[in-house]
């Protein structure tokens, strides 16, 4: 099998695994905060076992460590709101909201990166509005708070995605992921006492098994595979594949959770409009000279993985 074909299949497999994160978030009975806390703790703790990661952390300037720590707090808030959206609505709604991430990125990245604003990106943002309206009208009223929380999660993806891109060339991706998830774990530990009804009890056997799958099967495994695959794929090709993640998540939710019974035709029409805008973004900004950056794979699944 040619290297490019094998890499493309590996990326599709990674995106499929990332699509399972929404399903696992629904199946795990833990509330959103302890769910995210255990996931971040397991991944960052595992990365600390790698000598290269420990050496990279020790050699990193304090300024950079603080920068990645701040980004890690945003990552924690993103995952917290993403899984809260799943609990408040369902996996399909949360995945659809996260599809707004690249659209938000098109609007906030010029401000964070200090580059010139492109009016074509504003058109993409405006094109998504009817889709969001249809999605909101296509879910039961008690799920709409989940849409609001999921939209906030997509905005957080855009914010820390743009910040990660700003610092991408300063450290090894594994070391960055370890610092961000480790500080994210600490941030959630400090946040828990101010939130009502949050307890970090040990998960039961069912939740513990699913957390292992989530941390290692849907985070570290696709991270490692993607690091290899991205050597042979362009930024454009990778972005087009990773844009499929919400589709995978919604299809999996229909097959495994039967969520199509909770949603009507307006929801799926809205999803189609949102995904059309998401796919339009890389088409408008096709760049053949770049290669995909793996710095976000461990923190936000595939969202905004490439510049």
PDB file of N, CA, C and O in Angstrom, residues 206-263:
ATOM      1  N   UNK A 206     -18.093  -0.110  35.228  1.00  0.00           N
ATOM      2  CA  UNK A 206     -18.586   0.237  33.885  1.00  0.00           C
ATOM      3  C   UNK A 206     -17.961   1.533  33.398  1.00  0.00           C
ATOM      4  O   UNK A 206     -17.407   1.597  32.285  1.00  0.00           O
ATOM      5  N   UNK A 207     -18.029   2.584  34.228  1.00  0.00           N
ATOM      6  CA  UNK A 207     -17.464   3.875  33.835  1.00  0.00           C
ATOM      7  C   UNK A 207     -15.952   3.815  33.709  1.00  0.00           C
ATOM      8  O   UNK A 207     -15.366   4.445  32.811  1.00  0.00           O
ATOM      9  N   UNK A 208     -15.292   3.065  34.596  1.00  0.00           N
ATOM     10  CA  UNK A 208     -13.837   2.962  34.544  1.00  0.00           C
ATOM     11  C   UNK A 208     -13.381   2.334  33.230  1.00  0.00           C
ATOM     12  O   UNK A 208     -12.414   2.797  32.601  1.00  0.00           O
ATOM     13  N   UNK A 209     -14.079   1.289  32.789  1.00  0.00           N
ATOM     14  CA  UNK A 209     -13.714   0.638  31.528  1.00  0.00           C
ATOM     15  C   UNK A 209     -13.889   1.590  30.358  1.00  0.00           C
ATOM     16  O   UNK A 209     -13.027   1.672  29.459  1.00  0.00           O
ATOM     17  N   UNK A 210     -14.989   2.340  30.357  1.00  0.00           N
ATOM     18  CA  UNK A 210     -15.230   3.287  29.268  1.00  0.00           C
ATOM     19  C   UNK A 210     -14.235   4.442  29.310  1.00  0.00           C
ATOM     20  O   UNK A 210     -13.826   4.958  28.258  1.00  0.00           O
ATOM     21  N   UNK A 211     -13.833   4.867  30.503  1.00  0.00           N
ATOM     22  CA  UNK A 211     -12.832   5.929  30.622  1.00  0.00           C
ATOM     23  C   UNK A 211     -11.489   5.479  30.057  1.00  0.00           C
ATOM     24  O   UNK A 211     -10.776   6.271  29.429  1.00  0.00           O
ATOM     25  N   UNK A 212     -11.135   4.211  30.269  1.00  0.00           N
ATOM     26  CA  UNK A 212      -9.891   3.683  29.701  1.00  0.00           C
ATOM     27  C   UNK A 212      -9.952   3.725  28.178  1.00  0.00           C
ATOM     28  O   UNK A 212      -8.995   4.125  27.509  1.00  0.00           O
ATOM     29  N   UNK A 213     -11.090   3.317  27.619  1.00  0.00           N
ATOM     30  CA  UNK A 213     -11.259   3.372  26.167  1.00  0.00           C
ATOM     31  C   UNK A 213     -11.176   4.819  25.679  1.00  0.00           C
ATOM     32  O   UNK A 213     -10.537   5.112  24.661  1.00  0.00           O
ATOM     33  N   UNK A 214     -11.824   5.741  26.412  1.00  0.00           N
ATOM     34  CA  UNK A 214     -11.826   7.145  26.017  1.00  0.00           C
ATOM     35  C   UNK A 214     -10.426   7.740  26.053  1.00  0.00           C
ATOM     36  O   UNK A 214     -10.003   8.446  25.120  1.00  0.00           O
ATOM     37  N   UNK A 215      -9.679   7.457  27.135  1.00  0.00           N
ATOM     38  CA  UNK A 215      -8.360   8.070  27.313  1.00  0.00           C
ATOM     39  C   UNK A 215      -7.313   7.478  26.378  1.00  0.00           C
ATOM     40  O   UNK A 215      -6.521   8.210  25.779  1.00  0.00           O
ATOM     41  N   UNK A 216      -7.326   6.162  26.254  1.00  0.00           N
ATOM     42  CA  UNK A 216      -6.265   5.512  25.493  1.00  0.00           C
ATOM     43  C   UNK A 216      -6.702   5.155  24.066  1.00  0.00           C
ATOM     44  O   UNK A 216      -5.942   5.340  23.123  1.00  0.00           O
ATOM     45  N   UNK A 217      -7.927   4.658  23.913  1.00  0.00           N
ATOM     46  CA  UNK A 217      -8.383   4.278  22.587  1.00  0.00           C
ATOM     47  C   UNK A 217      -8.801   5.445  21.722  1.00  0.00           C
ATOM     48  O   UNK A 217      -8.665   5.396  20.497  1.00  0.00           O
ATOM     49  N   UNK A 218      -9.311   6.529  22.349  1.00  0.00           N
ATOM     50  CA  UNK A 218      -9.821   7.673  21.581  1.00  0.00           C
ATOM     51  C   UNK A 218      -8.968   8.923  21.738  1.00  0.00           C
ATOM     52  O   UNK A 218      -9.345   9.983  21.227  1.00  0.00           O
ATOM     53  N   UNK A 219      -7.868   8.835  22.473  1.00  0.00           N
ATOM     54  CA  UNK A 219      -6.990  10.000  22.620  1.00  0.00           C
ATOM     55  C   UNK A 219      -5.558   9.641  22.258  1.00  0.00           C
ATOM     56  O   UNK A 219      -5.030  10.105  21.258  1.00  0.00           O
ATOM     57  N   UNK A 220      -4.921   8.770  23.053  1.00  0.00           N
ATOM     58  CA  UNK A 220      -3.510   8.471  22.809  1.00  0.00           C
ATOM     59  C   UNK A 220      -3.303   7.649  21.535  1.00  0.00           C
ATOM     60  O   UNK A 220      -2.365   7.907  20.783  1.00  0.00           O
ATOM     61  N   UNK A 221      -4.149   6.656  21.287  1.00  0.00           N
ATOM     62  CA  UNK A 221      -3.973   5.838  20.086  1.00  0.00           C
ATOM     63  C   UNK A 221      -4.104   6.664  18.811  1.00  0.00           C
ATOM     64  O   UNK A 221      -3.206   6.624  17.951  1.00  0.00           O
ATOM     65  N   UNK A 222      -5.180   7.444  18.625  1.00  0.00           N
ATOM     66  CA  UNK A 222      -5.242   8.257  17.400  1.00  0.00           C
ATOM     67  C   UNK A 222      -4.157   9.317  17.342  1.00  0.00           C
ATOM     68  O   UNK A 222      -3.712   9.683  16.254  1.00  0.00           O
ATOM     69  N   UNK A 223      -3.724   9.817  18.509  1.00  0.00           N
ATOM     70  CA  UNK A 223      -2.616  10.778  18.524  1.00  0.00           C
ATOM     71  C   UNK A 223      -1.384  10.150  17.879  1.00  0.00           C
ATOM     72  O   UNK A 223      -0.751  10.733  16.998  1.00  0.00           O
ATOM     73  N   UNK A 224      -1.022   8.926  18.338  1.00  0.00           N
ATOM     74  CA  UNK A 224       0.171   8.263  17.812  1.00  0.00           C
ATOM     75  C   UNK A 224       0.025   7.953  16.328  1.00  0.00           C
ATOM     76  O   UNK A 224       0.954   8.160  15.535  1.00  0.00           O
ATOM     77  N   UNK A 225      -1.147   7.458  15.927  1.00  0.00           N
ATOM     78  CA  UNK A 225      -1.367   7.147  14.510  1.00  0.00           C
ATOM     79  C   UNK A 225      -1.296   8.402  13.645  1.00  0.00           C
ATOM     80  O   UNK A 225      -0.718   8.390  12.551  1.00  0.00           O
ATOM     81  N   UNK A 226      -1.878   9.490  14.142  1.00  0.00           N
ATOM     82  CA  UNK A 226      -1.899  10.719  13.360  1.00  0.00           C
ATOM     83  C   UNK A 226      -0.509  11.314  13.197  1.00  0.00           C
ATOM     84  O   UNK A 226      -0.187  11.878  12.162  1.00  0.00           O
ATOM     85  N   UNK A 227       0.331  11.188  14.231  1.00  0.00           N
ATOM     86  CA  UNK A 227       1.695  11.699  14.123  1.00  0.00           C
ATOM     87  C   UNK A 227       2.437  11.040  12.960  1.00  0.00           C
ATOM     88  O   UNK A 227       3.241  11.679  12.274  1.00  0.00           O
ATOM     89  N   UNK A 228       2.156   9.764  12.739  1.00  0.00           N
ATOM     90  CA  UNK A 228       2.781   9.045  11.619  1.00  0.00           C
ATOM     91  C   UNK A 228       2.131   9.436  10.298  1.00  0.00           C
ATOM     92  O   UNK A 228       2.812   9.739   9.318  1.00  0.00           O
ATOM     93  N   UNK A 229       0.807   9.452  10.275  1.00  0.00           N
ATOM     94  CA  UNK A 229       0.085   9.702   9.033  1.00  0.00           C
ATOM     95  C   UNK A 229       0.312  11.109   8.500  1.00  0.00           C
ATOM     96  O   UNK A 229       0.401  11.321   7.285  1.00  0.00           O
ATOM     97  N   UNK A 230       0.425  12.094   9.389  1.00  0.00           N
ATOM     98  CA  UNK A 230       0.531  13.484   8.960  1.00  0.00           C
ATOM     99  C   UNK A 230       1.838  13.781   8.216  1.00  0.00           C
ATOM    100  O   UNK A 230       1.955  14.811   7.575  1.00  0.00           O
ATOM    101  N   UNK A 231       2.797  12.858   8.293  1.00  0.00           N
ATOM    102  CA  UNK A 231       4.041  13.054   7.541  1.00  0.00           C
ATOM    103  C   UNK A 231       3.823  12.923   6.040  1.00  0.00           C
ATOM    104  O   UNK A 231       4.646  13.383   5.240  1.00  0.00           O
ATOM    105  N   UNK A 232       2.727  12.301   5.647  1.00  0.00           N
ATOM    106  CA  UNK A 232       2.507  11.991   4.234  1.00  0.00           C
ATOM    107  C   UNK A 232       1.284  12.691   3.656  1.00  0.00           C
ATOM    108  O   UNK A 232       0.924  12.418   2.498  1.00  0.00           O
ATOM    109  N   UNK A 233       0.636  13.583   4.416  1.00  0.00           N
ATOM    110  CA  UNK A 233      -0.574  14.236   3.934  1.00  0.00           C
ATOM    111  C   UNK A 233      -0.427  15.751   3.995  1.00  0.00           C
ATOM    112  O   UNK A 233       0.251  16.285   4.875  1.00  0.00           O
ATOM    113  N   UNK A 234      -1.092  16.425   3.068  1.00  0.00           N
ATOM    114  CA  UNK A 234      -1.087  17.882   3.058  1.00  0.00           C
ATOM    115  C   UNK A 234      -2.057  18.411   4.107  1.00  0.00           C
ATOM    116  O   UNK A 234      -2.929  17.695   4.614  1.00  0.00           O
ATOM    117  N   UNK A 235      -1.900  19.684   4.434  1.00  0.00           N
ATOM    118  CA  UNK A 235      -2.817  20.311   5.385  1.00  0.00           C
ATOM    119  C   UNK A 235      -4.248  20.281   4.859  1.00  0.00           C
ATOM    120  O   UNK A 235      -5.196  20.012   5.597  1.00  0.00           O
ATOM    121  N   UNK A 236      -4.415  20.548   3.556  1.00  0.00           N
ATOM    122  CA  UNK A 236      -5.747  20.563   2.972  1.00  0.00           C
ATOM    123  C   UNK A 236      -6.402  19.187   3.051  1.00  0.00           C
ATOM    124  O   UNK A 236      -7.552  19.044   3.463  1.00  0.00           O
ATOM    125  N   UNK A 237      -5.669  18.158   2.675  1.00  0.00           N
ATOM    126  CA  UNK A 237      -6.224  16.808   2.704  1.00  0.00           C
ATOM    127  C   UNK A 237      -6.610  16.380   4.103  1.00  0.00           C
ATOM    128  O   UNK A 237      -7.647  15.742   4.312  1.00  0.00           O
ATOM    129  N   UNK A 238      -5.788  16.735   5.075  1.00  0.00           N
ATOM    130  CA  UNK A 238      -6.089  16.371   6.452  1.00  0.00           C
ATOM    131  C   UNK A 238      -7.318  17.107   6.954  1.00  0.00           C
ATOM    132  O   UNK A 238      -8.173  16.535   7.640  1.00  0.00           O
ATOM    133  N   UNK A 239      -7.428  18.396   6.630  1.00  0.00           N
ATOM    134  CA  UNK A 239      -8.582  19.168   7.085  1.00  0.00           C
ATOM    135  C   UNK A 239      -9.873  18.602   6.512  1.00  0.00           C
ATOM    136  O   UNK A 239     -10.885  18.508   7.217  1.00  0.00           O
ATOM    137  N   UNK A 240      -9.865  18.204   5.252  1.00  0.00           N
ATOM    138  CA  UNK A 240     -11.065  17.665   4.642  1.00  0.00           C
ATOM    139  C   UNK A 240     -11.503  16.365   5.315  1.00  0.00           C
ATOM    140  O   UNK A 240     -12.700  16.105   5.487  1.00  0.00           O
ATOM    141  N   UNK A 241     -10.539  15.545   5.741  1.00  0.00           N
ATOM    142  CA  UNK A 241     -10.886  14.307   6.433  1.00  0.00           C
ATOM    143  C   UNK A 241     -11.388  14.599   7.844  1.00  0.00           C
ATOM    144  O   UNK A 241     -12.410  14.059   8.287  1.00  0.00           O
ATOM    145  N   UNK A 242     -10.697  15.470   8.560  1.00  0.00           N
ATOM    146  CA  UNK A 242     -11.092  15.742   9.947  1.00  0.00           C
ATOM    147  C   UNK A 242     -12.439  16.454  10.025  1.00  0.00           C
ATOM    148  O   UNK A 242     -13.113  16.371  11.048  1.00  0.00           O
ATOM    149  N   UNK A 243     -12.833  17.128   8.960  1.00  0.00           N
ATOM    150  CA  UNK A 243     -14.161  17.747   8.945  1.00  0.00           C
ATOM    151  C   UNK A 243     -15.279  16.712   8.995  1.00  0.00           C
ATOM    152  O   UNK A 243     -16.438  17.056   9.255  1.00  0.00           O
ATOM    153  N   UNK A 244     -14.946  15.446   8.750  1.00  0.00           N
ATOM    154  CA  UNK A 244     -15.954  14.389   8.775  1.00  0.00           C
ATOM    155  C   UNK A 244     -16.304  13.961  10.202  1.00  0.00           C
ATOM    156  O   UNK A 244     -17.271  13.205  10.388  1.00  0.00           O
ATOM    157  N   UNK A 245     -15.562  14.417  11.190  1.00  0.00           N
ATOM    158  CA  UNK A 245     -15.797  13.937  12.554  1.00  0.00           C
ATOM    159  C   UNK A 245     -17.241  14.121  13.027  1.00  0.00           C
ATOM    160  O   UNK A 245     -17.839  13.182  13.583  1.00  0.00           O
ATOM    161  N   UNK A 246     -17.867  15.309  12.852  1.00  0.00           N
ATOM    162  CA  UNK A 246     -19.264  15.425  13.291  1.00  0.00           C
ATOM    163  C   UNK A 246     -20.190  14.440  12.576  1.00  0.00           C
ATOM    164  O   UNK A 246     -21.145  13.940  13.181  1.00  0.00           O
ATOM    165  N   UNK A 247     -19.905  14.162  11.298  1.00  0.00           N
ATOM    166  CA  UNK A 247     -20.735  13.205  10.568  1.00  0.00           C
ATOM    167  C   UNK A 247     -20.599  11.820  11.177  1.00  0.00           C
ATOM    168  O   UNK A 247     -21.594  11.115  11.422  1.00  0.00           O
ATOM    169  N   UNK A 248     -19.345  11.397  11.432  1.00  0.00           N
ATOM    170  CA  UNK A 248     -19.133  10.106  12.079  1.00  0.00           C
ATOM    171  C   UNK A 248     -19.863  10.049  13.419  1.00  0.00           C
ATOM    172  O   UNK A 248     -20.509   9.053  13.747  1.00  0.00           O
ATOM    173  N   UNK A 249     -19.748  11.109  14.211  1.00  0.00           N
ATOM    174  CA  UNK A 249     -20.361  11.115  15.543  1.00  0.00           C
ATOM    175  C   UNK A 249     -21.883  11.007  15.453  1.00  0.00           C
ATOM    176  O   UNK A 249     -22.510  10.271  16.227  1.00  0.00           O
ATOM    177  N   UNK A 250     -22.481  11.741  14.522  1.00  0.00           N
ATOM    178  CA  UNK A 250     -23.944  11.707  14.384  1.00  0.00           C
ATOM    179  C   UNK A 250     -24.411  10.341  13.900  1.00  0.00           C
ATOM    180  O   UNK A 250     -25.395   9.784  14.411  1.00  0.00           O
ATOM    181  N   UNK A 251     -23.718   9.761  12.915  1.00  0.00           N
ATOM    182  CA  UNK A 251     -24.093   8.436  12.417  1.00  0.00           C
ATOM    183  C   UNK A 251     -23.941   7.394  13.522  1.00  0.00           C
ATOM    184  O   UNK A 251     -24.814   6.518  13.711  1.00  0.00           O
ATOM    185  N   UNK A 252     -22.840   7.463  14.279  1.00  0.00           N
ATOM    186  CA  UNK A 252     -22.644   6.521  15.380  1.00  0.00           C
ATOM    187  C   UNK A 252     -23.730   6.684  16.443  1.00  0.00           C
ATOM    188  O   UNK A 252     -24.209   5.693  17.009  1.00  0.00           O
ATOM    189  N   UNK A 253     -24.119   7.935  16.715  1.00  0.00           N
ATOM    190  CA  UNK A 253     -25.179   8.177  17.700  1.00  0.00           C
ATOM    191  C   UNK A 253     -26.504   7.592  17.234  1.00  0.00           C
ATOM    192  O   UNK A 253     -27.293   7.076  18.040  1.00  0.00           O
ATOM    193  N   UNK A 254     -26.769   7.663  15.949  1.00  0.00           N
ATOM    194  CA  UNK A 254     -27.996   7.067  15.407  1.00  0.00           C
ATOM    195  C   UNK A 254     -27.959   5.544  15.520  1.00  0.00           C
ATOM    196  O   UNK A 254     -28.945   4.915  15.917  1.00  0.00           O
ATOM    197  N   UNK A 255     -26.810   4.933  15.178  1.00  0.00           N
ATOM    198  CA  UNK A 255     -26.706   3.481  15.177  1.00  0.00           C
ATOM    199  C   UNK A 255     -26.645   2.895  16.578  1.00  0.00           C
ATOM    200  O   UNK A 255     -27.248   1.839  16.858  1.00  0.00           O
ATOM    201  N   UNK A 256     -25.922   3.578  17.479  1.00  0.00           N
ATOM    202  CA  UNK A 256     -25.670   3.004  18.799  1.00  0.00           C
ATOM    203  C   UNK A 256     -26.634   3.505  19.869  1.00  0.00           C
ATOM    204  O   UNK A 256     -26.902   2.790  20.839  1.00  0.00           O
ATOM    205  N   UNK A 257     -27.132   4.734  19.717  1.00  0.00           N
ATOM    206  CA  UNK A 257     -27.971   5.328  20.757  1.00  0.00           C
ATOM    207  C   UNK A 257     -29.390   5.597  20.289  1.00  0.00           C
ATOM    208  O   UNK A 257     -30.229   6.006  21.094  1.00  0.00           O
ATOM    209  N   UNK A 258     -29.663   5.408  18.994  1.00  0.00           N
ATOM    210  CA  UNK A 258     -31.001   5.643  18.474  1.00  0.00           C
ATOM    211  C   UNK A 258     -31.457   7.090  18.594  1.00  0.00           C
ATOM    212  O   UNK A 258     -32.656   7.358  18.769  1.00  0.00           O
ATOM    213  N   UNK A 259     -30.520   8.040  18.461  1.00  0.00           N
ATOM    214  CA  UNK A 259     -30.861   9.443  18.705  1.00  0.00           C
ATOM    215  C   UNK A 259     -31.724  10.051  17.598  1.00  0.00           C
ATOM    216  O   UNK A 259     -32.281  11.135  17.786  1.00  0.00           O
ATOM    217  N   UNK A 260     -31.832   9.372  16.455  1.00  0.00           N
ATOM    218  CA  UNK A 260     -32.668   9.926  15.391  1.00  0.00           C
ATOM    219  C   UNK A 260     -34.127  10.041  15.829  1.00  0.00           C
ATOM    220  O   UNK A 260     -34.898  10.842  15.270  1.00  0.00           O
ATOM    221  N   UNK A 261     -34.539   9.271  16.843  1.00  0.00           N
ATOM    222  CA  UNK A 261     -35.915   9.347  17.336  1.00  0.00           C
ATOM    223  C   UNK A 261     -36.181  10.616  18.128  1.00  0.00           C
ATOM    224  O   UNK A 261     -37.328  10.993  18.359  1.00  0.00           O
ATOM    225  N   UNK A 262     -35.095  11.287  18.578  1.00  0.00           N
ATOM    226  CA  UNK A 262     -35.239  12.500  19.378  1.00  0.00           C
ATOM    227  C   UNK A 262     -35.197  13.773  18.539  1.00  0.00           C
ATOM    228  O   UNK A 262     -35.451  14.855  19.057  1.00  0.00           O
ATOM    229  N   UNK A 263     -34.853  13.648  17.247  1.00  0.00           N
ATOM    230  CA  UNK A 263     -34.585  14.817  16.411  1.00  0.00           C
ATOM    231  C   UNK A 263     -35.432  14.746  15.151  1.00  0.00           C
ATOM    232  O   UNK A 263     -35.791  13.656  14.682  1.00  0.00           O
TER     233      UNK A 263
END
